[in-house]
Amino acid sequence: MLDIKLLRDDIDRIKIELEKRGYSLDVKKFKLLDSDRKLLQVKVEDFQSQRKKLSEEFGKLKSSGDDTTNLKVRIDEINNDLKKASNELDKILESLNIFLLDIPNIPHSTCPEGVDETDNIVIKKYGSVNSERKEDHLSITNEIDTDMATKIAGPRFAVLKGDMAKLQRALISLMLDIAIKNGYQEYYVPFMANKDSLTGVGQLPKFEEDLFKTTDGLYLIPTAEVPLTNIFRGTTINHNDLPIKVTAHTPCFRSEAGSYGRDTKGLIRQHQFEKIELMQVCHPNQSMDDLEGLLNNAKEILDLLELPYQVIELCSGDLGFSSCKTYDIEVWMPGQNKYREISSCSNFSDFQARRSNIKFKDENNKKMLAHTINGSGLALGRTLIALIENNYDSDKKLISIPKALQKYFDKDYINI
RNA sequence: GGAGAGUUGGCUGAGUGGUCGAAAGCGCCUCCCUGCUAAGGAGGUAACUGGGUAACUGGUUCGAGGGUUCGAAUCCCUCACUCUCCGCCA
């Protein structure tokens, strides 16, 4: 959520900023809503003030045994007017809130301008692509079974067997250990979250169709960002403790509404996938530097896994709803002959903090909104694909396991 | 699942219809005294928010929401959460 004061004081600039990410701010509507709000609020508070005074008087009359009927008539009138006005005010406030919740974050000044993903900028490529290898993970191993998953659950699920299941488990351990080494505290969190938590990170109310909702009103988390960020909802942190770094391994559940027909084969796009999430609460002055640090934490995993990848910076038009700046890490996938997203590292500035009421006390003991940043470190399913496809030697019929992972996997290759 | 107790300011905790945004204590801040330290004394100290260039001034908030009443921290209803005991389980 944006600061309503920004809209009041500087709406023309905000409109231009939001234009960059393809959001058209209805300036007229806001001005109308807010001026109505102002009028009504002053009116309501005036009525309240009058009632307060008269009620006090009423009490005095009553206790001295005087007649109160005249006064009661006046109070009743005021109460009537008050009720009308405050009902109107409630409606305006509700509309205003809906209006605000719908507005995405403002792109950061360093965010490159652009319309869609074709305008994203490749920052740097790492490692070298082996063009010999182009086989798809599903054709390499039969230990990833989507047919079985379809029987058990439906499309867009997968069953991992034997070495594949173990490989994923090894990756989880490696990634968590690296995160801990980098100063993140490990958490185990609920895989379901309530409405407030999802509204706090910006997932609701706008993107409900992307989520799975349970019969009693909870949602399956689409990312550990939800529980991790909400650890801090409604709390105030001492500035000395910033940044706070947390991590968790969780499954993620996404309905993938609107992606019918896209990436239907294999592990690429699933209703359920595993992910290690890195999340930080930062000082506003530090959050951009901290984002670079978080990006490095994610890159470190890919370096350790010896996988070729590139870092891209999303242009303003491709930015997620809550983000003001995002780097994507894309890993080389031989089966698709292209780079695919394996981590997305974003700075949300105070956007989530305002929705979630995450504050910190600064040097002068003043409470201010903190900044939140997060990114994957990494998405497990896609890491698995990259590892299988990049490391598969079709002559020797084996998948080699990178050195850093061997102590977690116990073997240095998988026989096919 | 059954029974009971609770939820008040930074903290502890009083408050059963108006004089209560709220006693007292702790903590914190300012000042005084004291040649260190310890102790003592005086005063101050909730958050959010509206209007106003400002001085200033208004409103809301005692777990959440609704109700009764001229008036609610206080009475009634619903819900959430916490704790204790019993039962059941991983």
PDB file of N, CA, C and O in Angstrom, chain A residues 167-219:
ATOM      1  N   LEU A 167      17.682 -36.504  -4.071  1.00  0.00           N
ATOM      2  CA  LEU A 167      18.416 -35.357  -4.606  1.00  0.00           C
ATOM      3  C   LEU A 167      17.752 -34.051  -4.156  1.00  0.00           C
ATOM      4  O   LEU A 167      18.422 -33.100  -3.756  1.00  0.00           O
ATOM      5  N   GLN A 168      16.446 -34.035  -4.196  1.00  0.00           N
ATOM      6  CA  GLN A 168      15.733 -32.838  -3.754  1.00  0.00           C
ATOM      7  C   GLN A 168      16.011 -32.596  -2.276  1.00  0.00           C
ATOM      8  O   GLN A 168      16.246 -31.464  -1.851  1.00  0.00           O
ATOM      9  N   ARG A 169      15.985 -33.672  -1.493  1.00  0.00           N
ATOM     10  CA  ARG A 169      16.233 -33.534  -0.052  1.00  0.00           C
ATOM     11  C   ARG A 169      17.637 -33.021   0.200  1.00  0.00           C
ATOM     12  O   ARG A 169      17.862 -32.182   1.081  1.00  0.00           O
ATOM     13  N   ALA A 170      18.592 -33.503  -0.603  1.00  0.00           N
ATOM     14  CA  ALA A 170      19.978 -33.044  -0.448  1.00  0.00           C
ATOM     15  C   ALA A 170      20.089 -31.551  -0.762  1.00  0.00           C
ATOM     16  O   ALA A 170      20.771 -30.796  -0.065  1.00  0.00           O
ATOM     17  N   LEU A 171      19.387 -31.134  -1.813  1.00  0.00           N
ATOM     18  CA  LEU A 171      19.411 -29.720  -2.197  1.00  0.00           C
ATOM     19  C   LEU A 171      18.832 -28.838  -1.098  1.00  0.00           C
ATOM     20  O   LEU A 171      19.344 -27.752  -0.818  1.00  0.00           O
ATOM     21  N   ILE A 172      17.762 -29.336  -0.487  1.00  0.00           N
ATOM     22  CA  ILE A 172      17.142 -28.573   0.608  1.00  0.00           C
ATOM     23  C   ILE A 172      18.156 -28.350   1.725  1.00  0.00           C
ATOM     24  O   ILE A 172      18.348 -27.234   2.214  1.00  0.00           O
ATOM     25  N   SER A 173      18.850 -29.426   2.087  1.00  0.00           N
ATOM     26  CA  SER A 173      19.821 -29.311   3.181  1.00  0.00           C
ATOM     27  C   SER A 173      20.951 -28.369   2.826  1.00  0.00           C
ATOM     28  O   SER A 173      21.357 -27.527   3.633  1.00  0.00           O
ATOM     29  N   LEU A 174      21.462 -28.505   1.608  1.00  0.00           N
ATOM     30  CA  LEU A 174      22.543 -27.627   1.170  1.00  0.00           C
ATOM     31  C   LEU A 174      22.112 -26.168   1.234  1.00  0.00           C
ATOM     32  O   LEU A 174      22.793 -25.310   1.797  1.00  0.00           O
ATOM     33  N   MET A 175      20.951 -25.876   0.672  1.00  0.00           N
ATOM     34  CA  MET A 175      20.496 -24.481   0.581  1.00  0.00           C
ATOM     35  C   MET A 175      20.253 -23.884   1.965  1.00  0.00           C
ATOM     36  O   MET A 175      20.607 -22.730   2.217  1.00  0.00           O
ATOM     37  N   LEU A 176      19.652 -24.672   2.838  1.00  0.00           N
ATOM     38  CA  LEU A 176      19.405 -24.154   4.187  1.00  0.00           C
ATOM     39  C   LEU A 176      20.719 -23.919   4.925  1.00  0.00           C
ATOM     40  O   LEU A 176      20.881 -22.902   5.608  1.00  0.00           O
ATOM     41  N   ASP A 177      21.650 -24.834   4.762  1.00  0.00           N
ATOM     42  CA  ASP A 177      22.946 -24.668   5.440  1.00  0.00           C
ATOM     43  C   ASP A 177      23.677 -23.430   4.952  1.00  0.00           C
ATOM     44  O   ASP A 177      24.287 -22.705   5.742  1.00  0.00           O
ATOM     45  N   ILE A 178      23.607 -23.173   3.647  1.00  0.00           N
ATOM     46  CA  ILE A 178      24.251 -21.971   3.111  1.00  0.00           C
ATOM     47  C   ILE A 178      23.561 -20.716   3.641  1.00  0.00           C
ATOM     48  O   ILE A 178      24.208 -19.733   4.015  1.00  0.00           O
ATOM     49  N   ALA A 179      22.235 -20.766   3.691  1.00  0.00           N
ATOM     50  CA  ALA A 179      21.488 -19.611   4.213  1.00  0.00           C
ATOM     51  C   ALA A 179      21.887 -19.329   5.659  1.00  0.00           C
ATOM     52  O   ALA A 179      22.138 -18.179   6.039  1.00  0.00           O
ATOM     53  N   ILE A 180      21.974 -20.391   6.448  1.00  0.00           N
ATOM     54  CA  ILE A 180      22.350 -20.227   7.855  1.00  0.00           C
ATOM     55  C   ILE A 180      23.764 -19.658   7.959  1.00  0.00           C
ATOM     56  O   ILE A 180      24.028 -18.745   8.737  1.00  0.00           O
ATOM     57  N   LYS A 181      24.651 -20.199   7.116  1.00  0.00           N
ATOM     58  CA  LYS A 181      26.024 -19.694   7.093  1.00  0.00           C
ATOM     59  C   LYS A 181      26.038 -18.200   6.776  1.00  0.00           C
ATOM     60  O   LYS A 181      26.854 -17.440   7.296  1.00  0.00           O
ATOM     61  N   ASN A 182      25.101 -17.749   5.943  1.00  0.00           N
ATOM     62  CA  ASN A 182      25.033 -16.343   5.551  1.00  0.00           C
ATOM     63  C   ASN A 182      24.240 -15.478   6.528  1.00  0.00           C
ATOM     64  O   ASN A 182      23.915 -14.332   6.215  1.00  0.00           O
ATOM     65  N   GLY A 183      23.895 -16.054   7.679  1.00  0.00           N
ATOM     66  CA  GLY A 183      23.298 -15.231   8.729  1.00  0.00           C
ATOM     67  C   GLY A 183      21.786 -15.268   8.823  1.00  0.00           C
ATOM     68  O   GLY A 183      21.190 -14.472   9.542  1.00  0.00           O
ATOM     69  N   TYR A 184      21.170 -16.168   8.080  1.00  0.00           N
ATOM     70  CA  TYR A 184      19.720 -16.278   8.166  1.00  0.00           C
ATOM     71  C   TYR A 184      19.343 -17.249   9.274  1.00  0.00           C
ATOM     72  O   TYR A 184      20.016 -18.262   9.474  1.00  0.00           O
ATOM     73  N   GLN A 185      18.266 -16.933   9.988  1.00  0.00           N
ATOM     74  CA  GLN A 185      17.777 -17.863  10.992  1.00  0.00           C
ATOM     75  C   GLN A 185      16.730 -18.776  10.356  1.00  0.00           C
ATOM     76  O   GLN A 185      15.809 -18.309   9.689  1.00  0.00           O
ATOM     77  N   GLU A 186      16.887 -20.066  10.592  1.00  0.00           N
ATOM     78  CA  GLU A 186      15.957 -21.025   9.977  1.00  0.00           C
ATOM     79  C   GLU A 186      14.643 -21.078  10.743  1.00  0.00           C
ATOM     80  O   GLU A 186      14.618 -21.110  11.964  1.00  0.00           O
ATOM     81  N   TYR A 187      13.551 -21.102   9.987  1.00  0.00           N
ATOM     82  CA  TYR A 187      12.216 -21.212  10.580  1.00  0.00           C
ATOM     83  C   TYR A 187      11.481 -22.398   9.975  1.00  0.00           C
ATOM     84  O   TYR A 187      11.691 -22.748   8.814  1.00  0.00           O
ATOM     85  N   TYR A 188      10.592 -22.952  10.773  1.00  0.00           N
ATOM     86  CA  TYR A 188       9.600 -23.881  10.253  1.00  0.00           C
ATOM     87  C   TYR A 188       8.249 -23.221  10.483  1.00  0.00           C
ATOM     88  O   TYR A 188       7.951 -22.799  11.602  1.00  0.00           O
ATOM     89  N   VAL A 189       7.456 -23.094   9.450  1.00  0.00           N
ATOM     90  CA  VAL A 189       6.270 -22.233   9.518  1.00  0.00           C
ATOM     91  C   VAL A 189       5.019 -22.946   9.005  1.00  0.00           C
ATOM     92  O   VAL A 189       5.124 -23.980   8.336  1.00  0.00           O
ATOM     93  N   PRO A 190       3.849 -22.393   9.305  1.00  0.00           N
ATOM     94  CA  PRO A 190       2.608 -22.980   8.764  1.00  0.00           C
ATOM     95  C   PRO A 190       2.569 -22.879   7.236  1.00  0.00           C
ATOM     96  O   PRO A 190       3.033 -21.899   6.666  1.00  0.00           O
ATOM     97  N   PHE A 191       1.993 -23.893   6.619  1.00  0.00           N
ATOM     98  CA  PHE A 191       1.841 -23.894   5.162  1.00  0.00           C
ATOM     99  C   PHE A 191       0.496 -23.336   4.737  1.00  0.00           C
ATOM    100  O   PHE A 191       0.162 -23.320   3.572  1.00  0.00           O
ATOM    101  N   MET A 192      -0.292 -22.939   5.729  1.00  0.00           N
ATOM    102  CA  MET A 192      -1.532 -22.235   5.430  1.00  0.00           C
ATOM    103  C   MET A 192      -1.471 -20.887   6.127  1.00  0.00           C
ATOM    104  O   MET A 192      -0.809 -20.724   7.144  1.00  0.00           O
ATOM    105  N   ALA A 193      -2.185 -19.922   5.548  1.00  0.00           N
ATOM    106  CA  ALA A 193      -2.167 -18.587   6.144  1.00  0.00           C
ATOM    107  C   ALA A 193      -3.555 -17.978   6.036  1.00  0.00           C
ATOM    108  O   ALA A 193      -4.354 -18.364   5.183  1.00  0.00           O
ATOM    109  N   ASN A 194      -3.817 -17.026   6.908  1.00  0.00           N
ATOM    110  CA  ASN A 194      -5.137 -16.396   6.903  1.00  0.00           C
ATOM    111  C   ASN A 194      -5.145 -15.147   6.013  1.00  0.00           C
ATOM    112  O   ASN A 194      -4.128 -14.740   5.470  1.00  0.00           O
ATOM    113  N   LYS A 195      -6.341 -14.576   5.932  1.00  0.00           N
ATOM    114  CA  LYS A 195      -6.561 -13.453   5.036  1.00  0.00           C
ATOM    115  C   LYS A 195      -5.662 -12.255   5.368  1.00  0.00           C
ATOM    116  O   LYS A 195      -5.107 -11.617   4.474  1.00  0.00           O
ATOM    117  N   ASP A 196      -5.539 -11.958   6.654  1.00  0.00           N
ATOM    118  CA  ASP A 196      -4.728 -10.808   7.055  1.00  0.00           C
ATOM    119  C   ASP A 196      -3.278 -10.970   6.593  1.00  0.00           C
ATOM    120  O   ASP A 196      -2.656 -10.019   6.134  1.00  0.00           O
ATOM    121  N   SER A 197      -2.760 -12.191   6.742  1.00  0.00           N
ATOM    122  CA  SER A 197      -1.372 -12.429   6.353  1.00  0.00           C
ATOM    123  C   SER A 197      -1.187 -12.223   4.858  1.00  0.00           C
ATOM    124  O   SER A 197      -0.200 -11.645   4.410  1.00  0.00           O
ATOM    125  N   LEU A 198      -2.151 -12.699   4.084  1.00  0.00           N
ATOM    126  CA  LEU A 198      -2.020 -12.590   2.628  1.00  0.00           C
ATOM    127  C   LEU A 198      -2.256 -11.167   2.139  1.00  0.00           C
ATOM    128  O   LEU A 198      -1.657 -10.730   1.158  1.00  0.00           O
ATOM    129  N   THR A 199      -3.108 -10.446   2.847  1.00  0.00           N
ATOM    130  CA  THR A 199      -3.315  -9.040   2.505  1.00  0.00           C
ATOM    131  C   THR A 199      -2.052  -8.250   2.824  1.00  0.00           C
ATOM    132  O   THR A 199      -1.664  -7.349   2.089  1.00  0.00           O
ATOM    133  N   GLY A 200      -1.413  -8.630   3.912  1.00  0.00           N
ATOM    134  CA  GLY A 200      -0.209  -7.931   4.360  1.00  0.00           C
ATOM    135  C   GLY A 200       0.919  -7.944   3.349  1.00  0.00           C
ATOM    136  O   GLY A 200       1.656  -6.971   3.233  1.00  0.00           O
ATOM    137  N   VAL A 201       1.070  -9.039   2.614  1.00  0.00           N
ATOM    138  CA  VAL A 201       2.171  -9.096   1.642  1.00  0.00           C
ATOM    139  C   VAL A 201       1.740  -8.623   0.262  1.00  0.00           C
ATOM    140  O   VAL A 201       2.564  -8.513  -0.642  1.00  0.00           O
ATOM    141  N   GLY A 202       0.443  -8.371   0.087  1.00  0.00           N
ATOM    142  CA  GLY A 202      -0.040  -7.844  -1.185  1.00  0.00           C
ATOM    143  C   GLY A 202      -0.666  -8.886  -2.094  1.00  0.00           C
ATOM    144  O   GLY A 202      -1.037  -8.596  -3.221  1.00  0.00           O
ATOM    145  N   GLN A 203      -0.791 -10.104  -1.571  1.00  0.00           N
ATOM    146  CA  GLN A 203      -1.373 -11.184  -2.369  1.00  0.00           C
ATOM    147  C   GLN A 203      -2.893 -11.008  -2.491  1.00  0.00           C
ATOM    148  O   GLN A 203      -3.470 -11.250  -3.548  1.00  0.00           O
ATOM    149  N   LEU A 204      -3.492 -10.573  -1.413  1.00  0.00           N
ATOM    150  CA  LEU A 204      -4.920 -10.268  -1.403  1.00  0.00           C
ATOM    151  C   LEU A 204      -5.063  -8.754  -1.298  1.00  0.00           C
ATOM    152  O   LEU A 204      -4.170  -8.089  -0.809  1.00  0.00           O
ATOM    153  N   PRO A 205      -6.191  -8.194  -1.736  1.00  0.00           N
ATOM    154  CA  PRO A 205      -7.354  -8.873  -2.310  1.00  0.00           C
ATOM    155  C   PRO A 205      -7.247  -9.130  -3.802  1.00  0.00           C
ATOM    156  O   PRO A 205      -8.099  -9.796  -4.374  1.00  0.00           O
ATOM    157  N   LYS A 206      -6.195  -8.651  -4.456  1.00  0.00           N
ATOM    158  CA  LYS A 206      -6.187  -8.590  -5.910  1.00  0.00           C
ATOM    159  C   LYS A 206      -5.948  -9.942  -6.588  1.00  0.00           C
ATOM    160  O   LYS A 206      -6.392 -10.165  -7.699  1.00  0.00           O
ATOM    161  N   PHE A 207      -5.224 -10.835  -5.927  1.00  0.00           N
ATOM    162  CA  PHE A 207      -4.782 -12.036  -6.624  1.00  0.00           C
ATOM    163  C   PHE A 207      -5.309 -13.321  -6.013  1.00  0.00           C
ATOM    164  O   PHE A 207      -4.626 -14.335  -5.982  1.00  0.00           O
ATOM    165  N   GLU A 208      -6.530 -13.253  -5.506  1.00  0.00           N
ATOM    166  CA  GLU A 208      -7.101 -14.412  -4.833  1.00  0.00           C
ATOM    167  C   GLU A 208      -7.202 -15.620  -5.750  1.00  0.00           C
ATOM    168  O   GLU A 208      -7.030 -16.761  -5.321  1.00  0.00           O
ATOM    169  N   GLU A 209      -7.436 -15.389  -7.040  1.00  0.00           N
ATOM    170  CA  GLU A 209      -7.625 -16.519  -7.958  1.00  0.00           C
ATOM    171  C   GLU A 209      -6.343 -17.328  -8.164  1.00  0.00           C
ATOM    172  O   GLU A 209      -6.392 -18.428  -8.691  1.00  0.00           O
ATOM    173  N   ASP A 210      -5.204 -16.789  -7.725  1.00  0.00           N
ATOM    174  CA  ASP A 210      -3.957 -17.539  -7.850  1.00  0.00           C
ATOM    175  C   ASP A 210      -3.736 -18.504  -6.691  1.00  0.00           C
ATOM    176  O   ASP A 210      -2.789 -19.275  -6.699  1.00  0.00           O
ATOM    177  N   LEU A 211      -4.613 -18.410  -5.691  1.00  0.00           N
ATOM    178  CA  LEU A 211      -4.403 -19.167  -4.461  1.00  0.00           C
ATOM    179  C   LEU A 211      -5.371 -20.327  -4.326  1.00  0.00           C
ATOM    180  O   LEU A 211      -6.462 -20.319  -4.894  1.00  0.00           O
ATOM    181  N   PHE A 212      -4.958 -21.331  -3.545  1.00  0.00           N
ATOM    182  CA  PHE A 212      -5.866 -22.380  -3.127  1.00  0.00           C
ATOM    183  C   PHE A 212      -6.458 -21.996  -1.776  1.00  0.00           C
ATOM    184  O   PHE A 212      -5.719 -21.668  -0.844  1.00  0.00           O
ATOM    185  N   LYS A 213      -7.775 -22.060  -1.691  1.00  0.00           N
ATOM    186  CA  LYS A 213      -8.449 -21.670  -0.451  1.00  0.00           C
ATOM    187  C   LYS A 213      -9.075 -22.904   0.179  1.00  0.00           C
ATOM    188  O   LYS A 213      -9.689 -23.711  -0.510  1.00  0.00           O
ATOM    189  N   THR A 214      -8.912 -23.044   1.484  1.00  0.00           N
ATOM    190  CA  THR A 214      -9.500 -24.198   2.158  1.00  0.00           C
ATOM    191  C   THR A 214     -10.941 -23.893   2.553  1.00  0.00           C
ATOM    192  O   THR A 214     -11.372 -22.740   2.517  1.00  0.00           O
ATOM    193  N   THR A 215     -11.652 -24.952   2.929  1.00  0.00           N
ATOM    194  CA  THR A 215     -13.075 -24.773   3.237  1.00  0.00           C
ATOM    195  C   THR A 215     -13.288 -23.897   4.459  1.00  0.00           C
ATOM    196  O   THR A 215     -14.350 -23.311   4.609  1.00  0.00           O
ATOM    197  N   ASP A 216     -12.303 -23.807   5.344  1.00  0.00           N
ATOM    198  CA  ASP A 216     -12.539 -22.913   6.483  1.00  0.00           C
ATOM    199  C   ASP A 216     -11.817 -21.569   6.362  1.00  0.00           C
ATOM    200  O   ASP A 216     -11.492 -20.935   7.359  1.00  0.00           O
ATOM    201  N   GLY A 217     -11.586 -21.150   5.116  1.00  0.00           N
ATOM    202  CA  GLY A 217     -11.177 -19.772   4.904  1.00  0.00           C
ATOM    203  C   GLY A 217      -9.689 -19.517   4.966  1.00  0.00           C
ATOM    204  O   GLY A 217      -9.251 -18.379   4.840  1.00  0.00           O
ATOM    205  N   LEU A 218      -8.890 -20.550   5.164  1.00  0.00           N
ATOM    206  CA  LEU A 218      -7.442 -20.377   5.102  1.00  0.00           C
ATOM    207  C   LEU A 218      -6.978 -20.563   3.668  1.00  0.00           C
ATOM    208  O   LEU A 218      -7.704 -21.101   2.837  1.00  0.00           O
ATOM    209  N   TYR A 219      -5.762 -20.116   3.393  1.00  0.00           N
ATOM    210  CA  TYR A 219      -5.192 -20.285   2.064  1.00  0.00           C
ATOM    211  C   TYR A 219      -3.906 -21.082   2.176  1.00  0.00           C
ATOM    212  O   TYR A 219      -3.153 -20.913   3.135  1.00  0.00           O
TER     213      TYR A 219
END
